[in-house]
CSV table of C-alpha atoms in Angstrom, one decimal:
chain,number,residue,atom,x,y,z
A,1145,MET,CA,37.2,9.2,-31.0
A,1146,ASN,CA,38.2,10.3,-27.7
A,1147,LEU,CA,35.6,7.7,-26.7
A,1148,ALA,CA,37.0,4.6,-29.5
A,1149,LEU,CA,40.3,5.2,-28.3
A,1150,ARG,CA,39.0,5.6,-24.9
A,1151,ARG,CA,40.6,9.3,-24.1
A,1152,PHE,CA,38.3,9.1,-20.9
A,1153,GLY,CA,39.9,12.6,-19.3
A,1154,SER,CA,39.5,14.1,-22.6
A,1155,VAL,CA,35.6,14.0,-22.9
A,1156,ILE,CA,34.8,13.4,-18.3
A,1157,LEU,CA,33.7,17.5,-18.4
A,1158,ALA,CA,33.5,17.9,-23.0
A,1159,ALA,CA,29.9,17.7,-22.7
A,1160,PRO,CA,27.9,20.9,-23.9
A,1161,ALA,CA,25.5,20.2,-20.7
A,1162,VAL,CA,28.1,19.6,-18.0
A,1163,GLN,CA,30.1,22.4,-19.9
A,1164,GLN,CA,27.1,24.7,-19.2
A,1165,ALA,CA,26.2,23.5,-15.4
A,1166,GLN,CA,30.1,23.8,-14.6
A,1167,GLU,CA,30.2,27.7,-16.0
A,1168,LEU,CA,27.0,28.2,-13.7
A,1169,ALA,CA,27.7,26.9,-11.2
A,1170,THR,CA,32.0,27.4,-11.3
A,1171,GLY,CA,32.7,29.6,-7.7
A,1172,LYS,CA,29.2,29.5,-5.5
A,1173,ARG,CA,29.0,27.7,-2.6
A,1174,PHE,CA,27.5,24.2,-1.8
A,1175,ASP,CA,26.3,22.5,0.9
A,1176,LEU,CA,25.5,19.3,-0.6
A,1177,ILE,CA,25.7,18.1,-3.6
A,1178,VAL,CA,23.5,14.9,-5.3
A,1179,ALA,CA,24.8,14.0,-8.9
A,1180,ASN,CA,21.2,12.5,-10.8
A,1181,GLU,CA,22.1,9.0,-12.0
A,1182,ALA,CA,26.0,8.6,-12.6
A,1183,ARG,CA,27.0,10.4,-15.5
A,1184,ALA,CA,27.1,13.8,-13.6
A,1185,LEU,CA,29.1,11.7,-10.5
A,1186,PRO,CA,32.9,13.6,-12.1
A,1187,LEU,CA,31.0,17.5,-12.4
A,1188,ALA,CA,29.5,16.6,-9.0
A,1189,HIS,CA,33.1,15.7,-7.7
A,1190,ALA,CA,35.3,18.5,-9.8
A,1191,LEU,CA,32.2,21.2,-8.5
A,1192,ALA,CA,33.2,20.2,-4.8
A,1193,ALA,CA,37.0,20.1,-4.6
A,1194,GLU,CA,36.1,23.6,-4.9
A,1195,SER,CA,35.5,23.4,-1.4
A,1196,THR,CA,37.2,23.7,1.9
A,1197,PRO,CA,37.0,21.0,3.2
A,1198,LYS,CA,35.0,19.1,0.5
A,1199,THR,CA,31.5,19.1,-0.3
A,1200,PRO,CA,29.8,16.1,0.3
A,1201,VAL,CA,28.3,14.6,-2.5
A,1202,TRP,CA,25.8,11.9,-2.7
A,1203,GLY,CA,25.4,9.8,-6.4
A,1204,ASP,CA,21.6,9.0,-6.9
A,1205,MET,CA,23.0,6.1,-9.4
A,1206,HIS,CA,18.9,4.8,-10.1
A,1207,GLU,CA,19.7,1.7,-12.5
A,1208,TRP,CA,23.4,-0.4,-13.9
A,1209,ALA,CA,24.9,2.7,-15.5
A,1210,PRO,CA,27.4,0.8,-17.0
A,1211,GLU,CA,24.3,-1.5,-18.9
A,1212,GLU,CA,21.9,1.9,-19.6
A,1213,ARG,CA,21.4,1.1,-23.6
A,1214,ALA,CA,23.8,-1.8,-23.5
A,1215,HIS,CA,21.6,-3.0,-26.0
A,1216,VAL,CA,23.0,-0.7,-28.4
A,1217,LEU,CA,26.1,-1.5,-30.1
A,1218,SER,CA,27.0,1.7,-30.4
A,1219,TRP,CA,26.9,2.5,-26.8
A,1220,LYS,CA,27.7,-0.7,-25.9
A,1221,LEU,CA,31.3,-0.4,-27.8
A,1222,LEU,CA,31.4,3.2,-26.5
A,1223,VAL,CA,30.1,4.5,-23.7
A,1224,LYS,CA,30.0,1.3,-22.0
A,1225,PRO,CA,33.7,1.4,-21.2
A,1226,PHE,CA,33.7,5.1,-20.5
A,1227,MET,CA,30.5,4.6,-18.3
A,1228,THR,CA,32.7,1.2,-16.4
A,1229,HIS,CA,35.5,4.1,-15.7
A,1230,VAL,CA,33.2,6.3,-14.5
A,1231,CYS,CA,32.0,4.4,-11.4
A,1232,LYS,CA,35.5,2.7,-11.3
A,1233,VAL,CA,37.1,6.3,-10.4
A,1234,TYR,CA,34.0,8.3,-8.9
A,1235,VAL,CA,31.8,5.9,-7.2
A,1236,PRO,CA,34.3,5.2,-4.4
A,1237,GLN,CA,35.0,8.6,-3.4
A,1238,THR,CA,31.3,9.3,-3.2
A,1239,ASP,CA,30.1,9.8,-0.1
A,1240,ALA,CA,26.3,8.4,-0.2
A,1241,LEU,CA,25.2,6.2,-3.1
A,1242,THR,CA,21.4,5.5,-3.9
A,1243,ALA,CA,20.5,3.0,-6.3
A,1244,VAL,CA,16.7,2.0,-7.7
A,1245,ASN,CA,16.5,-1.8,-5.8
A,1246,GLY,CA,18.5,-3.8,-3.9
A,1247,SER,CA,19.8,-5.9,-6.6
A,1248,ILE,CA,21.3,-2.9,-9.0
A,1249,GLY,CA,22.4,-1.7,-5.6
A,1250,ALA,CA,24.3,-4.7,-4.3
A,1251,LEU,CA,25.9,-4.4,-8.0
A,1252,TYR,CA,27.9,-1.3,-7.2
A,1253,ASP,CA,28.8,-2.6,-4.5
A,1254,ARG,CA,30.7,-5.3,-6.0
A,1255,GLU,CA,31.9,-3.9,-8.7
A,1256,PHE,CA,32.9,-0.9,-7.5
A,1257,GLY,CA,33.4,-1.1,-3.8
A,1258,GLY,CA,30.3,1.4,-2.9
A,1259,THR,CA,28.0,0.9,0.0
A,1260,ALA,CA,24.1,1.7,-1.9
A,1261,ARG,CA,20.7,2.5,0.3
A,1262,THR,CA,17.7,1.9,-2.0
A,1263,VAL,CA,15.5,4.2,-3.7
A,1264,ARG,CA,12.6,3.5,-5.5
A,1265,ASN,CA,10.7,4.8,-7.5
A,1266,ALA,CA,7.9,4.5,-6.0
A,1267,ALA,CA,5.0,6.7,-6.5
A,1268,ALA,CA,3.3,8.9,-3.8
A,1269,HIS,CA,0.7,7.0,-1.8
A,1270,GLN,CA,-2.8,8.2,-3.7
A,1271,PRO,CA,-6.4,7.6,-1.3
A,1272,LEU,CA,-8.5,5.8,-3.8
A,1273,GLU,CA,-9.8,2.3,-4.1
A,1274,PRO,CA,-10.1,-0.5,-5.5
A,1275,SER,CA,-12.9,-0.1,-8.8
A,1276,ALA,CA,-15.8,-2.8,-9.4
A,1277,MET,CA,-15.0,-5.0,-12.4
A,1278,LYS,CA,-17.4,-4.7,-15.2
A,1279,ASP,CA,-19.6,-7.3,-16.1
A,1280,GLY,CA,-18.4,-9.8,-18.4
A,1281,VAL,CA,-14.8,-7.8,-19.3
A,1282,ILE,CA,-11.5,-7.9,-17.5
A,1283,ARG,CA,-9.7,-4.4,-18.5
A,1284,LEU,CA,-6.2,-4.7,-18.2
A,1285,ALA,CA,-3.9,-1.0,-18.4
A,1286,HIS,CA,-0.1,-0.7,-19.1
A,1287,SER,CA,1.4,3.0,-18.8
A,1288,GLY,CA,4.8,4.1,-20.4
A,1289,ALA,CA,6.7,5.2,-23.3
A,1290,ALA,CA,6.1,5.1,-26.9
A,1291,VAL,CA,10.0,3.5,-27.4
A,1292,PRO,CA,11.3,0.4,-29.4
A,1293,GLY,CA,12.3,-1.8,-27.3
A,1294,ARG,CA,10.1,-2.0,-24.4
A,1295,ASN,CA,8.2,-4.9,-25.9
A,1296,LEU,CA,4.6,-2.8,-26.3
A,1297,GLU,CA,4.3,-5.5,-29.4
A,1298,GLY,CA,4.1,-8.9,-27.8
A,1299,MET,CA,1.8,-7.2,-25.6
A,1300,ILE,CA,-0.8,-5.8,-27.9
A,1301,GLN,CA,0.3,-9.5,-29.1
A,1302,ALA,CA,-1.5,-10.5,-25.7
A,1303,ALA,CA,-3.6,-8.4,-25.8
A,1304,ILE,CA,-5.0,-10.0,-29.5
A,1305,ALA,CA,-4.5,-13.4,-28.4
A,1306,LEU,CA,-6.7,-13.1,-24.8
A,1307,GLY,CA,-9.9,-12.5,-26.8
A,1308,ASP,CA,-13.5,-12.0,-26.5
A,1309,GLY,CA,-13.6,-10.5,-22.5
A,1310,TYR,CA,-10.6,-9.1,-22.2
A,1311,THR,CA,-9.5,-5.0,-23.3
A,1312,LEU,CA,-6.3,-3.1,-23.0
A,1313,ASP,CA,-5.9,0.5,-23.0
A,1314,LEU,CA,-2.3,2.4,-23.0
A,1315,TYR,CA,-1.7,5.3,-21.9
A,1316,LEU,CA,1.8,6.3,-24.0
A,1317,VAL,CA,4.5,8.6,-23.7
A,1318,LYS,CA,5.9,9.7,-27.6
A,1319,ALA,CA,9.4,9.2,-28.4
A,1320,ARG,CA,11.4,11.9,-30.1
A,1321,ASP,CA,10.7,10.4,-33.4
A,1322,GLY,CA,7.7,13.0,-33.4
A,1323,GLY,CA,5.2,10.0,-32.5
A,1324,LYS,CA,6.1,7.9,-35.5
A,1325,TYR,CA,7.0,5.0,-33.3
A,1326,TRP,CA,3.7,5.2,-31.2
A,1327,ASN,CA,1.7,6.0,-34.3
A,1328,HIS,CA,3.0,2.4,-35.5
A,1329,LEU,CA,1.8,1.1,-32.6
A,1330,ARG,CA,-1.9,1.9,-33.5
A,1331,GLU,CA,-1.9,0.6,-36.9
A,1332,ILE,CA,-1.3,-2.8,-35.8
A,1333,THR,CA,-3.8,-2.8,-34.2
A,1334,SER,CA,-6.3,-1.5,-36.3
A,1335,GLY,CA,-10.0,-2.6,-35.9
A,1336,ASN,CA,-8.8,-4.1,-32.6
A,1337,SER,CA,-12.3,-2.4,-30.9
A,1338,ARG,CA,-10.8,-3.8,-28.2
A,1339,ILE,CA,-7.4,-2.5,-27.8
A,1340,THR,CA,-7.5,1.7,-27.2
A,1341,PHE,CA,-4.7,4.0,-27.0
A,1342,HIS,CA,-5.1,7.6,-25.3
A,1343,GLU,CA,-2.7,10.0,-24.5
A,1344,ALA,CA,-0.5,10.2,-22.0
A,1345,VAL,CA,-1.1,11.8,-19.0
A,1346,ALA,CA,0.7,13.6,-16.5
A,1347,PRO,CA,2.2,12.0,-13.8
A,1348,THR,CA,0.4,13.1,-10.6
A,1349,GLU,CA,-3.4,12.4,-12.7
A,1350,LEU,CA,-1.5,8.4,-13.0
A,1351,ALA,CA,-3.1,6.8,-10.6
A,1352,GLN,CA,-6.6,8.3,-11.1
A,1353,THR,CA,-6.7,7.3,-14.5
A,1354,LEU,CA,-5.3,3.8,-14.1
A,1355,ASN,CA,-8.0,3.5,-11.7
A,1356,HIS,CA,-10.5,2.2,-13.8
A,1357,TYR,CA,-9.0,-0.9,-14.9
A,1358,ASP,CA,-7.9,-4.0,-13.1
A,1359,ILE,CA,-4.5,-5.5,-14.7
A,1360,GLY,CA,-1.9,-4.1,-14.7
A,1361,VAL,CA,1.2,-5.9,-17.6
A,1362,PHE,CA,4.0,-5.6,-18.0
A,1363,SER,CA,6.3,-7.9,-20.2
A,1364,LEU,CA,9.9,-7.2,-20.4
A,1365,PRO,CA,12.3,-9.2,-21.8
A,1366,PRO,CA,16.3,-9.5,-20.1
A,1367,GLN,CA,17.9,-7.5,-22.8
A,1368,THR,CA,20.4,-5.7,-20.1
A,1369,THR,CA,20.6,-6.7,-16.7
A,1370,ASN,CA,18.4,-3.4,-16.0
A,1371,HIS,CA,16.0,-5.6,-17.9
A,1372,ARG,CA,16.6,-8.4,-16.0
A,1373,LEU,CA,16.8,-6.6,-12.2
A,1374,MET,CA,14.2,-3.9,-13.1
A,1375,LEU,CA,11.1,-2.6,-11.1
A,1376,PRO,CA,9.8,0.4,-12.6
A,1377,ASN,CA,7.8,2.8,-11.8
A,1378,LYS,CA,4.5,1.4,-13.7
A,1379,PHE,CA,4.9,-0.9,-10.5
A,1380,PHE,CA,3.8,1.2,-7.8
A,1381,ASP,CA,1.6,3.2,-10.4
A,1382,PHE,CA,-0.3,0.2,-11.0
A,1383,VAL,CA,-0.4,-0.5,-7.1
A,1384,GLN,CA,-1.7,3.0,-6.6
A,1385,ALA,CA,-4.4,3.5,-8.9
A,1386,ARG,CA,-5.2,-0.2,-7.1
A,1387,LEU,CA,-5.0,-3.1,-10.0
A,1388,ALA,CA,-4.1,-6.4,-9.7
A,1389,ILE,CA,-0.4,-7.7,-11.7
A,1390,VAL,CA,0.9,-9.4,-14.3
A,1391,PHE,CA,4.2,-9.2,-14.9
A,1392,SER,CA,7.0,-10.8,-16.9
A,1393,PRO,CA,9.7,-12.9,-14.1
A,1394,SER,CA,12.4,-10.5,-12.7
A,1395,PRO,CA,13.5,-10.8,-9.1
A,1396,GLU,CA,12.0,-7.3,-7.3
A,1397,THR,CA,9.4,-7.6,-9.0
A,1398,SER,CA,8.1,-10.9,-8.8
A,1399,SER,CA,9.3,-10.3,-5.1
A,1400,LEU,CA,6.6,-8.2,-3.9
A,1401,ILE,CA,3.8,-9.2,-6.4
A,1402,GLU,CA,4.5,-13.1,-4.1
A,1403,LYS,CA,5.0,-10.8,-0.5
A,1404,PHE,CA,2.2,-8.7,-1.0
A,1405,ASP,CA,0.0,-11.4,-3.3
A,1406,LEU,CA,-0.7,-9.3,-5.9
A,1407,GLY,CA,-1.3,-10.9,-9.1
A,1408,ARG,CA,0.2,-13.6,-11.3
A,1409,ILE,CA,4.2,-13.4,-12.6
A,1410,ALA,CA,4.5,-15.2,-16.2
A,1411,ASN,CA,6.4,-18.0,-17.0
A,1412,ASP,CA,8.8,-16.8,-19.6
A,1413,TYR,CA,8.7,-13.2,-21.7
A,1414,SER,CA,6.6,-14.6,-24.9
A,1415,PRO,CA,2.7,-13.0,-25.6
A,1416,GLU,CA,2.0,-16.9,-25.0
A,1417,ALA,CA,3.5,-17.0,-21.2
A,1418,LEU,CA,1.6,-13.4,-20.5
A,1419,VAL,CA,-1.9,-14.7,-22.0
A,1420,ALA,CA,-0.9,-17.7,-19.5
A,1421,ALA,CA,-0.6,-15.7,-16.8
A,1422,VAL,CA,-3.8,-13.3,-17.6
A,1423,ARG,CA,-6.1,-16.7,-17.8
A,1424,SER,CA,-5.0,-18.5,-14.7
A,1425,MET,CA,-7.4,-15.7,-12.8
A,1426,THR,CA,-10.6,-15.9,-12.1
A,1427,ARG,CA,-12.5,-12.8,-11.8
A,1428,GLU,CA,-12.6,-13.3,-8.0
A,1429,ASP,CA,-9.0,-13.5,-7.9
A,1430,VAL,CA,-8.8,-10.4,-10.1
A,1431,GLN,CA,-10.7,-8.8,-7.7
A,1432,ARG,CA,-8.8,-9.6,-4.0
A,1433,PHE,CA,-5.8,-8.4,-5.8
A,1434,LYS,CA,-6.5,-5.6,-6.7
A,1435,ASN,CA,-7.9,-5.5,-2.7
A,1436,ASN,CA,-4.8,-5.9,-2.0
A,1437,SER,CA,-2.8,-3.3,-4.1
A,1438,HIS,CA,-4.9,-1.5,-1.4
A,1439,LYS,CA,-4.2,-2.9,1.5
A,1440,SER,CA,-0.1,-2.7,0.0
A,1441,ALA,CA,-0.2,0.6,-1.5
A,1442,GLY,CA,0.9,2.4,2.1
A,1443,ALA,CA,4.1,0.3,1.6
A,1444,LEU,CA,4.9,0.5,-1.2
A,1445,SER,CA,4.3,4.1,-1.7
A,1446,SER,CA,7.4,6.7,-1.4
A,1447,GLU,CA,7.3,7.1,2.4
A,1448,GLU,CA,9.3,4.5,2.7
A,1449,ASP,CA,12.0,6.2,0.0
A,1450,GLU,CA,11.5,9.6,1.5
A,1451,GLN,CA,13.1,8.3,5.0
A,1452,VAL,CA,15.8,6.6,3.1
A,1453,GLU,CA,16.3,10.1,1.4
A,1454,ARG,CA,15.6,12.3,4.6
A,1455,THR,CA,18.4,9.7,6.4
A,1456,ILE,CA,21.2,10.7,4.2
A,1457,LEU,CA,20.3,14.2,4.1
A,1458,ARG,CA,20.9,14.1,8.0
A,1459,GLU,CA,23.8,12.3,7.7
A,1460,LEU,CA,25.3,14.2,5.3
A,1461,LEU,CA,24.5,18.1,6.8
A,1462,THR,CA,25.2,17.5,10.4
A,1463,ASN,CA,29.2,16.3,8.9
A,1464,ALA,CA,29.8,18.6,6.6
């Protein structure tokens, strides 16, 4: 009700998890407070204000908070105005701001007066080599979450349409629905021996697991700003696995695919475009792109992002 009536002051610290965190932290002295995503900013600033001088706050925003789930009508009507209010009030007060890529960081700069630096969702560098390709087959792989809205059906349709000579292996984390959607996806591929579902593997094992494949695929229609400007962790996982990459168009991923010559960019978000992009590659192309992922694995690892984080820590702790 308070969200509907725009009574943001009454809800800004009212969530049970926020109240518990406030109770645990109140009265303690901190050198730095890191807010993980925009919804943590009000609590971070409330705790920071208990010290004199005020404790510095680092807002690690990740993606564009005002449209996190804007494709869900109830979220768009009730939560989006609240998240916009949080960003408008607290982003200008935050001592350091980071976002997952430059495009999203620029939105915070333009809309709320922040100065965001980029900390990507990049994986740690893995000491792997590109795997050899198998005769007669090109092996596609996808990893992520088994939740609606990720266009998994579209990628499955593309794999079916590719026909003989191509396989698709899916490593999907089951959602909080008890695996209902994961099982639904398995059912719609029942009888197709070229599509295989696997249990999810730990993040530390993912690159090694995916290294046995040839192409990492992902296609996501831009239902939200975050979808349109995506730079997901799976992109970096595919690089560390030394895979060729085929993605739907997005400014951030397309720029990196082109810069490092990692694979192909589909013309649009349809299964047909994904099929065309995959088929446009010869086996020699795929191997070349796998080799280019290997050459780029250092630049596209978390090392660069860790340096940004160390710089922020030095700045905030030196001035605290």
